[in-house]
Tab-separated table of C-alpha atoms in Angstrom:
chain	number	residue	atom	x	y	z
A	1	UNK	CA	65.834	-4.158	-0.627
A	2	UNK	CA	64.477	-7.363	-2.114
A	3	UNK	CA	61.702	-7.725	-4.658
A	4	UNK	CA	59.094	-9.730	-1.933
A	5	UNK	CA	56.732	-10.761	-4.233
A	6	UNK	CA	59.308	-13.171	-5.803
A	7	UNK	CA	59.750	-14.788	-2.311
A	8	UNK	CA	59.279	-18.443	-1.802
A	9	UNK	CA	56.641	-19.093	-0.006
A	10	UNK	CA	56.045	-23.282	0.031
A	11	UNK	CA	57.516	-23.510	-2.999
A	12	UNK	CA	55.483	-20.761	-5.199
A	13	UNK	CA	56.448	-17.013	-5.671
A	14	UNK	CA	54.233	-14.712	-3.389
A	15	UNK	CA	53.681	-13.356	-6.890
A	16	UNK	CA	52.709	-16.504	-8.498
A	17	UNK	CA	50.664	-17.676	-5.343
A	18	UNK	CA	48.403	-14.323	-5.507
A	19	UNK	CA	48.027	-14.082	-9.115
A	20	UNK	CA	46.182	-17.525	-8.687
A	21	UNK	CA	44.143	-16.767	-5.754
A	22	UNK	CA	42.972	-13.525	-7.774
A	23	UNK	CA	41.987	-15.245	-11.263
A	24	UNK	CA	39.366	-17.218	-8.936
A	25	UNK	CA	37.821	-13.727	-8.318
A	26	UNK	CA	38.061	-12.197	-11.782
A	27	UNK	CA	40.196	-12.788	-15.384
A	28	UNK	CA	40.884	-9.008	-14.492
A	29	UNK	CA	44.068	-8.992	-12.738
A	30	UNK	CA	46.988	-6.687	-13.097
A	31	UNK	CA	50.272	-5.993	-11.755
A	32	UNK	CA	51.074	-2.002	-10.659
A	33	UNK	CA	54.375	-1.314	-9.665
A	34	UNK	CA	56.938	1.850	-9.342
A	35	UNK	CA	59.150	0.330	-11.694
A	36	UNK	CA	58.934	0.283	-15.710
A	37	UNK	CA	61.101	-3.224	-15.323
A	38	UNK	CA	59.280	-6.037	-13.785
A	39	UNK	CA	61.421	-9.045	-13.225
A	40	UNK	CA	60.479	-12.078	-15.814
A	41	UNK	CA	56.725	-12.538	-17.787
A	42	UNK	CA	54.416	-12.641	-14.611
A	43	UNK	CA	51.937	-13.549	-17.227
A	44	UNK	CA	49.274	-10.866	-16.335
A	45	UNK	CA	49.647	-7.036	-17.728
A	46	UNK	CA	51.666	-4.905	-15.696
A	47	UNK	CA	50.954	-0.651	-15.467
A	48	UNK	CA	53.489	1.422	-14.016
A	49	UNK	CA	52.405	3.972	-11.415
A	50	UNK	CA	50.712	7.416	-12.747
A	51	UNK	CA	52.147	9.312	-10.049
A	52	UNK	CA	55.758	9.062	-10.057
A	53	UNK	CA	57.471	8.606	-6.033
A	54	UNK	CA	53.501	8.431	-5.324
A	55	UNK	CA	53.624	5.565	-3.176
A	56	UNK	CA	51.520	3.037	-2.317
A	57	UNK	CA	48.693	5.602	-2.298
A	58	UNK	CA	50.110	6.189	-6.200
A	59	UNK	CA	50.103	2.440	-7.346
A	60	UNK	CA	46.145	2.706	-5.391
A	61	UNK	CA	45.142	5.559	-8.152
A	62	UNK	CA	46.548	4.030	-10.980
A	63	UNK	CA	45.085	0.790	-10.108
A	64	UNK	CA	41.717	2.111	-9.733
A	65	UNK	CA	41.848	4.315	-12.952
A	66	UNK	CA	43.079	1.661	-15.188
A	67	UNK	CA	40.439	-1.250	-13.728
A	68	UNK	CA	38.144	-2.388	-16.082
A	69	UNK	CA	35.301	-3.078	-13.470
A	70	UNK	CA	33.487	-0.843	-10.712
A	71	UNK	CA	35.196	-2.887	-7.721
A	72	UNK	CA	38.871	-3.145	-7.689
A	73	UNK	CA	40.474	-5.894	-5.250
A	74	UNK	CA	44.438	-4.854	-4.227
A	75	UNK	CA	46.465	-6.797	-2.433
A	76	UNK	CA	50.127	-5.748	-1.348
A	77	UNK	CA	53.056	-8.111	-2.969
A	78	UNK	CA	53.721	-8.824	0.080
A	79	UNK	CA	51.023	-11.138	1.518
A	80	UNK	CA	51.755	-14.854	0.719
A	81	UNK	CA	48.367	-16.258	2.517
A	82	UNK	CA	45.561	-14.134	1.008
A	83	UNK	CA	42.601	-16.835	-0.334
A	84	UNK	CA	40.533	-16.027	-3.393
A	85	UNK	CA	37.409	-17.042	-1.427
A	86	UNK	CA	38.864	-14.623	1.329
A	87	UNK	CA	39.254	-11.588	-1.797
A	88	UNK	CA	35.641	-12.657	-3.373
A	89	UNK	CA	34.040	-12.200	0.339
A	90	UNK	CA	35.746	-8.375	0.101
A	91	UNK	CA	34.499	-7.609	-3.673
A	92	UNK	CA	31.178	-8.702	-2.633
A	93	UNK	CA	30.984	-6.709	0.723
A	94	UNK	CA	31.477	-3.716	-1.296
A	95	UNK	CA	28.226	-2.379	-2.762
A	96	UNK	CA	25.931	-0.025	-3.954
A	97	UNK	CA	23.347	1.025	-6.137
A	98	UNK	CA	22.484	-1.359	-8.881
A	99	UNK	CA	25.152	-3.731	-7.231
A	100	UNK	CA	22.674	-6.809	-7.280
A	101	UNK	CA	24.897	-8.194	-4.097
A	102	UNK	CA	23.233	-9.904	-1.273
A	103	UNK	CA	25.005	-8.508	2.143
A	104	UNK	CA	26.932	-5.419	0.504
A	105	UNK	CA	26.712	-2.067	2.038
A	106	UNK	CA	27.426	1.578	0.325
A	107	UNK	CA	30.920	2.346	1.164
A	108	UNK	CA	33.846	3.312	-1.035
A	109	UNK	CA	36.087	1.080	0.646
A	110	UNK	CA	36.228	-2.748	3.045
A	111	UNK	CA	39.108	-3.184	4.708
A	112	UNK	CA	40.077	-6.111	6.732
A	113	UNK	CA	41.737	-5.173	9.951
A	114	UNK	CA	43.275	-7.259	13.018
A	115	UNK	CA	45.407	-7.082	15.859
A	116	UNK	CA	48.458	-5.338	13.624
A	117	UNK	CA	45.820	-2.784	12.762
A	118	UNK	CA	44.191	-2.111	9.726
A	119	UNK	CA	45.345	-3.385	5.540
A	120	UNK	CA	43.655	-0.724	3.515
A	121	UNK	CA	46.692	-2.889	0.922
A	122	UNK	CA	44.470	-5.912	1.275
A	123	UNK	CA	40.948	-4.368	0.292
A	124	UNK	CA	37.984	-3.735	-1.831
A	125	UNK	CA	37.928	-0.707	-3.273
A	126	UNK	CA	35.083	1.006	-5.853
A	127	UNK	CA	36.395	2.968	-8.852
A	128	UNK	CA	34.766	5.980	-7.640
A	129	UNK	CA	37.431	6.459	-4.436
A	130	UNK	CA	40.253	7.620	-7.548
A	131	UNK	CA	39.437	11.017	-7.614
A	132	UNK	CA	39.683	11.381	-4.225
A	133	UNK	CA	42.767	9.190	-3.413
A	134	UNK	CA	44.042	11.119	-6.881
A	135	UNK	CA	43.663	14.678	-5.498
A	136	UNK	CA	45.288	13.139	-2.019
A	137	UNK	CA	48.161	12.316	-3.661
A	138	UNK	CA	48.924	15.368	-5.795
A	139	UNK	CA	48.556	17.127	-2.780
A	140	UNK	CA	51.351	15.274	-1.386
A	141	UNK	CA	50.033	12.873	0.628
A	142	UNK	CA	51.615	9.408	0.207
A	143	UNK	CA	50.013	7.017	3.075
A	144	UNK	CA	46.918	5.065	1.679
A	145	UNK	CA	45.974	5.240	5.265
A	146	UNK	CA	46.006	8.777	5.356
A	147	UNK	CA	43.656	9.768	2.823
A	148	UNK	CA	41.132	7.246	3.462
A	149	UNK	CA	39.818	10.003	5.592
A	150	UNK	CA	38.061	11.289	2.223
A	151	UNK	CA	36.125	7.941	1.857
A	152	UNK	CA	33.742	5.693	3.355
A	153	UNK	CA	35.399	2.778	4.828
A	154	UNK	CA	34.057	-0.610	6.099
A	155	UNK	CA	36.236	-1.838	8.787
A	156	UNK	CA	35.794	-5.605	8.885
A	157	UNK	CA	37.520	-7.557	11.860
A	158	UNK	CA	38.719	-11.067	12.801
A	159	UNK	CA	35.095	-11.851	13.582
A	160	UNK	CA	33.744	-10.893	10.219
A	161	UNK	CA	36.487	-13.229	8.196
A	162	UNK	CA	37.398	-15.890	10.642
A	163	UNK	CA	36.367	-18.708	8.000
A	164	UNK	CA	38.789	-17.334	6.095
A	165	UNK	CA	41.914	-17.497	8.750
A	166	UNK	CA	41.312	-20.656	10.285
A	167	UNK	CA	45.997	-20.790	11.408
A	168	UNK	CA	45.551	-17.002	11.809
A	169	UNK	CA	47.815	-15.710	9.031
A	170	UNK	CA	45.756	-14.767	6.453
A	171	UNK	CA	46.602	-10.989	6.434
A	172	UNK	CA	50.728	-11.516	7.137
A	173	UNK	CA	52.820	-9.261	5.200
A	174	UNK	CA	56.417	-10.694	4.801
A	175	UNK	CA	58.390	-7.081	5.723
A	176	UNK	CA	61.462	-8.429	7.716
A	177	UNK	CA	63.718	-11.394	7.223
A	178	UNK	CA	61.746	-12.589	10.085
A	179	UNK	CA	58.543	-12.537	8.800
A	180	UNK	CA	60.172	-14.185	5.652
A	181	UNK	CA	61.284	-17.436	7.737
């Protein structure tokens, strides 16, 4: 019932804290949410979700329509620890023809997953998986996780990233009160 990304999180908003970590990948960054109201000047543009009660699945098309760029990096409001090294390494696993990256492979998707399974809210994602994820959605499916069935996905463990996650906590989404403390 709370607004997460306006946590606390070592004194910075999980908000604030990821809006950071993403300008070190691109001056691109945007905010998507349900809502038309977003709580104070988060200092980035903000789009509200093209498919209305769509979900996170919803906020993933709109996202990936409005992008200005080929690879789109999301990360749920929810994650306090996510580096911008650690969301670079994803953008640049994600390739292609033409992509000129060292290392990337043809998928439409990376995902990082661990031992809580897999964050397809925490991934790299190329523009062309929106008509796709679009048509999942209108066809009522709501779960990103669901209609990543239509895509090619890179699955990239604990193995591939562990530079990233040296205390392990890298990926932690803040969903309980628990979590939170």
């Amino acid at each position: 019932g709370l607004d997460k990304s306006a946590l606390i999180v070592d004194g910075r908003s999980i908000r604030d804290r990821q809006i950071a970590e993403a300008r070190f990948v691109t001056p691109h960054v945007m905010a998507v949410s349900s809502s038309t109201v977003v709580p104070g000047d988060i200092g980035i543009p903000c789009v509200t979700d093209y498919v209305a009660g769509g979900g996170a699945l919803g906020g993933l098309v709109t996202a990936l329509t409005e992008a200005p760029t080929d690879v789109v990096v999301v990360v749920a409001c929810d994650m306090p620890f996510v580096t911008g090294a650690f969301l670079h390494w994803l953008a640049s696993r994600l390739g292609g023809a033409g992509s000129g990256m060292a290392g990337a492979v043809m998928a439409d998707v990376v995902m990082p997953s661990d031992g809580a399974g897999s964050h397809p809210l925490c991934a790299a994602y190329h523009t062309r998986a929106a008509v796709p994820l679009g048509d999942a959605v209108r066809s009522g499916v709501r779960r990103v996780q669901d209609a990543l069935s239509r895509l090619t996905v890179l699955t990239v463990g604990p193995e591939d990233y562990a530079t990233f996650d040296p205390d392990g906590r890298l990926l932690l989404n803040v969903n309980t009160p628990r979590d939170y403390h």
